[in-house]
Amino acid sequence: MTAFVLFPLLLPPAQAAPQDPTEVVRTTSNQVINRLTSEKKQLQADPGRLYNLVENLVAPHFDFVSMSRWVLGRNTWDSATEKQRQEFIEQFKTLLIRTYAKALLQYSDEPIKYYPAQANPGAKMVMVKTEVEQSGGAGSIPIQYRMHLENGQWKVVDVVVDSTSLIITFRGEYNSLVNRIGLDALIKRIAEKNKHLVSTDKDQESKEGT
């Protein structure tokens, strides 16, 4: 089980009053799990189809701009050119989508518990807590989704798995690399990793087809 397996995946259209964020996570996660179950063989056989599924259902409902800004940190973000910012956002988004897509196939019907969102009334930032029961009596994994209200929709800006924040983890790794090799080199390194993920999937698909 990884941080990406249980992202809330498909938010409803904008409404006059935003839907309760916990219900968003519960209802739409179930929709995507059902889709995964019904198409698992096709998705396993075709990485492109899997990427498209995640791109279409997940990407529109994450705030990749805010995530990228927080991952890079204020100093790096403020000093970056607009071109560097857009390139980083695109490569970081692609990395999350492709990593999530690979992890999605690991899900195997583990029960999920949902809890009310933790926030003050009227807050534009909430934390939705869930627990995923592991098979074999191994206990549960706490997963929290940090979401903020953006244009009438709750969008994911961080995921905390067993007290480990996705944003803080990437920020620590990338800040160290920016200090050593610079932002342009970091963007290039992420792009190369994205290409490697695709080539690995193609190799796996070729082996399964023989």
PDB file of C-alpha atoms in Angstrom, residues 86-184:
ATOM      1  CA  GLN A  86       5.607  25.827 -15.718  1.00  0.00           C
ATOM      2  CA  GLU A  87       8.184  23.170 -16.604  1.00  0.00           C
ATOM      3  CA  PHE A  88       8.443  22.065 -12.982  1.00  0.00           C
ATOM      4  CA  ILE A  89       4.652  21.929 -12.549  1.00  0.00           C
ATOM      5  CA  GLU A  90       4.287  19.802 -15.690  1.00  0.00           C
ATOM      6  CA  GLN A  91       7.064  17.347 -14.797  1.00  0.00           C
ATOM      7  CA  PHE A  92       6.012  17.080 -11.146  1.00  0.00           C
ATOM      8  CA  LYS A  93       2.398  16.481 -12.208  1.00  0.00           C
ATOM      9  CA  THR A  94       3.520  13.796 -14.673  1.00  0.00           C
ATOM     10  CA  LEU A  95       5.641  12.100 -12.000  1.00  0.00           C
ATOM     11  CA  LEU A  96       2.744  11.951  -9.546  1.00  0.00           C
ATOM     12  CA  ILE A  97       0.326  10.670 -12.184  1.00  0.00           C
ATOM     13  CA  ARG A  98       2.638   7.915 -13.415  1.00  0.00           C
ATOM     14  CA  THR A  99       3.718   6.876  -9.919  1.00  0.00           C
ATOM     15  CA  TYR A 100       0.111   6.830  -8.780  1.00  0.00           C
ATOM     16  CA  ALA A 101      -0.974   4.850 -11.837  1.00  0.00           C
ATOM     17  CA  LYS A 102       1.537   2.093 -11.076  1.00  0.00           C
ATOM     18  CA  ALA A 103       0.526   1.982  -7.406  1.00  0.00           C
ATOM     19  CA  LEU A 104      -3.185   1.950  -8.247  1.00  0.00           C
ATOM     20  CA  LEU A 105      -2.929  -1.626  -9.506  1.00  0.00           C
ATOM     21  CA  GLN A 106      -1.741  -2.775  -6.076  1.00  0.00           C
ATOM     22  CA  TYR A 107      -5.102  -2.038  -4.477  1.00  0.00           C
ATOM     23  CA  SER A 108      -6.928  -5.263  -3.605  1.00  0.00           C
ATOM     24  CA  ASP A 109     -10.236  -4.430  -1.943  1.00  0.00           C
ATOM     25  CA  GLU A 110      -8.912  -3.422   1.481  1.00  0.00           C
ATOM     26  CA  PRO A 111     -11.726  -1.917   3.625  1.00  0.00           C
ATOM     27  CA  ILE A 112     -11.571   1.853   4.153  1.00  0.00           C
ATOM     28  CA  LYS A 113     -12.878   3.823   7.134  1.00  0.00           C
ATOM     29  CA  TYR A 114     -13.774   7.510   6.723  1.00  0.00           C
ATOM     30  CA  TYR A 115     -13.941  10.173   9.432  1.00  0.00           C
ATOM     31  CA  PRO A 116     -15.427  13.699   9.518  1.00  0.00           C
ATOM     32  CA  ALA A 117     -13.192  16.433   8.117  1.00  0.00           C
ATOM     33  CA  GLN A 118     -11.109  18.250  10.707  1.00  0.00           C
ATOM     34  CA  ALA A 119     -11.536  22.015  10.315  1.00  0.00           C
ATOM     35  CA  ASN A 120     -13.104  25.080  11.872  1.00  0.00           C
ATOM     36  CA  PRO A 121     -16.513  26.153  10.479  1.00  0.00           C
ATOM     37  CA  GLY A 122     -16.064  28.080   7.249  1.00  0.00           C
ATOM     38  CA  ALA A 123     -12.428  27.032   6.856  1.00  0.00           C
ATOM     39  CA  LYS A 124     -10.995  26.809   3.347  1.00  0.00           C
ATOM     40  CA  MET A 125      -8.452  24.159   4.359  1.00  0.00           C
ATOM     41  CA  VAL A 126      -9.520  20.818   5.832  1.00  0.00           C
ATOM     42  CA  MET A 127      -7.974  17.477   6.739  1.00  0.00           C
ATOM     43  CA  VAL A 128      -9.922  14.331   5.854  1.00  0.00           C
ATOM     44  CA  LYS A 129      -8.832  11.284   7.845  1.00  0.00           C
ATOM     45  CA  THR A 130      -9.201   7.711   6.630  1.00  0.00           C
ATOM     46  CA  GLU A 131      -7.874   4.334   7.674  1.00  0.00           C
ATOM     47  CA  VAL A 132      -7.108   1.443   5.331  1.00  0.00           C
ATOM     48  CA  GLU A 133      -7.361  -2.029   6.823  1.00  0.00           C
ATOM     49  CA  GLN A 134      -4.442  -4.241   5.749  1.00  0.00           C
ATOM     50  CA  SER A 135      -4.965  -7.868   4.887  1.00  0.00           C
ATOM     51  CA  GLY A 136      -3.838 -10.643   7.205  1.00  0.00           C
ATOM     52  CA  GLY A 137      -4.606  -8.735  10.392  1.00  0.00           C
ATOM     53  CA  ALA A 138      -1.659  -6.381   9.952  1.00  0.00           C
ATOM     54  CA  GLY A 139      -3.596  -3.434  11.340  1.00  0.00           C
ATOM     55  CA  SER A 140      -4.650  -0.242   9.609  1.00  0.00           C
ATOM     56  CA  ILE A 141      -2.771   2.513   7.788  1.00  0.00           C
ATOM     57  CA  PRO A 142      -3.879   6.076   8.645  1.00  0.00           C
ATOM     58  CA  ILE A 143      -4.111   8.261   5.540  1.00  0.00           C
ATOM     59  CA  GLN A 144      -5.054  11.926   5.735  1.00  0.00           C
ATOM     60  CA  TYR A 145      -5.941  14.173   2.814  1.00  0.00           C
ATOM     61  CA  ARG A 146      -5.259  17.881   3.089  1.00  0.00           C
ATOM     62  CA  MET A 147      -7.719  19.687   0.840  1.00  0.00           C
ATOM     63  CA  HIS A 148      -8.449  23.334   0.178  1.00  0.00           C
ATOM     64  CA  LEU A 149     -11.411  25.117  -1.350  1.00  0.00           C
ATOM     65  CA  GLU A 150     -10.598  26.358  -4.847  1.00  0.00           C
ATOM     66  CA  ASN A 151     -13.313  27.860  -7.055  1.00  0.00           C
ATOM     67  CA  GLY A 152     -16.047  26.048  -5.200  1.00  0.00           C
ATOM     68  CA  GLN A 153     -14.324  22.639  -5.241  1.00  0.00           C
ATOM     69  CA  TRP A 154     -12.275  20.826  -2.653  1.00  0.00           C
ATOM     70  CA  LYS A 155      -8.878  20.035  -4.172  1.00  0.00           C
ATOM     71  CA  VAL A 156      -6.101  17.875  -2.771  1.00  0.00           C
ATOM     72  CA  VAL A 157      -2.862  19.647  -1.868  1.00  0.00           C
ATOM     73  CA  ASP A 158      -1.158  17.012   0.292  1.00  0.00           C
ATOM     74  CA  VAL A 159      -1.470  13.417   1.450  1.00  0.00           C
ATOM     75  CA  VAL A 160      -0.136  12.233   4.820  1.00  0.00           C
ATOM     76  CA  VAL A 161       0.402   8.479   5.090  1.00  0.00           C
ATOM     77  CA  ASP A 162       1.206   7.137   8.549  1.00  0.00           C
ATOM     78  CA  SER A 163       2.445  10.617   9.608  1.00  0.00           C
ATOM     79  CA  THR A 164       4.571  11.060   6.457  1.00  0.00           C
ATOM     80  CA  SER A 165       3.634  14.051   4.308  1.00  0.00           C
ATOM     81  CA  LEU A 166       3.994  13.744   0.539  1.00  0.00           C
ATOM     82  CA  ILE A 167       4.791  17.456   0.226  1.00  0.00           C
ATOM     83  CA  ILE A 168       7.355  17.524   3.032  1.00  0.00           C
ATOM     84  CA  THR A 169       9.067  14.402   1.653  1.00  0.00           C
ATOM     85  CA  PHE A 170       9.424  15.840  -1.843  1.00  0.00           C
ATOM     86  CA  ARG A 171      10.393  19.252  -0.478  1.00  0.00           C
ATOM     87  CA  GLY A 172      13.285  17.814   1.507  1.00  0.00           C
ATOM     88  CA  GLU A 173      14.548  15.841  -1.492  1.00  0.00           C
ATOM     89  CA  TYR A 174      14.151  18.613  -4.052  1.00  0.00           C
ATOM     90  CA  ASN A 175      15.512  21.456  -1.919  1.00  0.00           C
ATOM     91  CA  SER A 176      18.698  19.480  -1.425  1.00  0.00           C
ATOM     92  CA  LEU A 177      18.987  18.888  -5.177  1.00  0.00           C
ATOM     93  CA  VAL A 178      18.275  22.526  -6.066  1.00  0.00           C
ATOM     94  CA  ASN A 179      21.067  23.617  -3.722  1.00  0.00           C
ATOM     95  CA  ARG A 180      23.487  21.151  -5.316  1.00  0.00           C
ATOM     96  CA  ILE A 181      22.622  21.159  -9.017  1.00  0.00           C
ATOM     97  CA  GLY A 182      20.134  23.982  -9.590  1.00  0.00           C
ATOM     98  CA  LEU A 183      16.483  24.097 -10.613  1.00  0.00           C
ATOM     99  CA  ASP A 184      17.006  23.440 -14.336  1.00  0.00           C
TER     100      ASP A 184
END
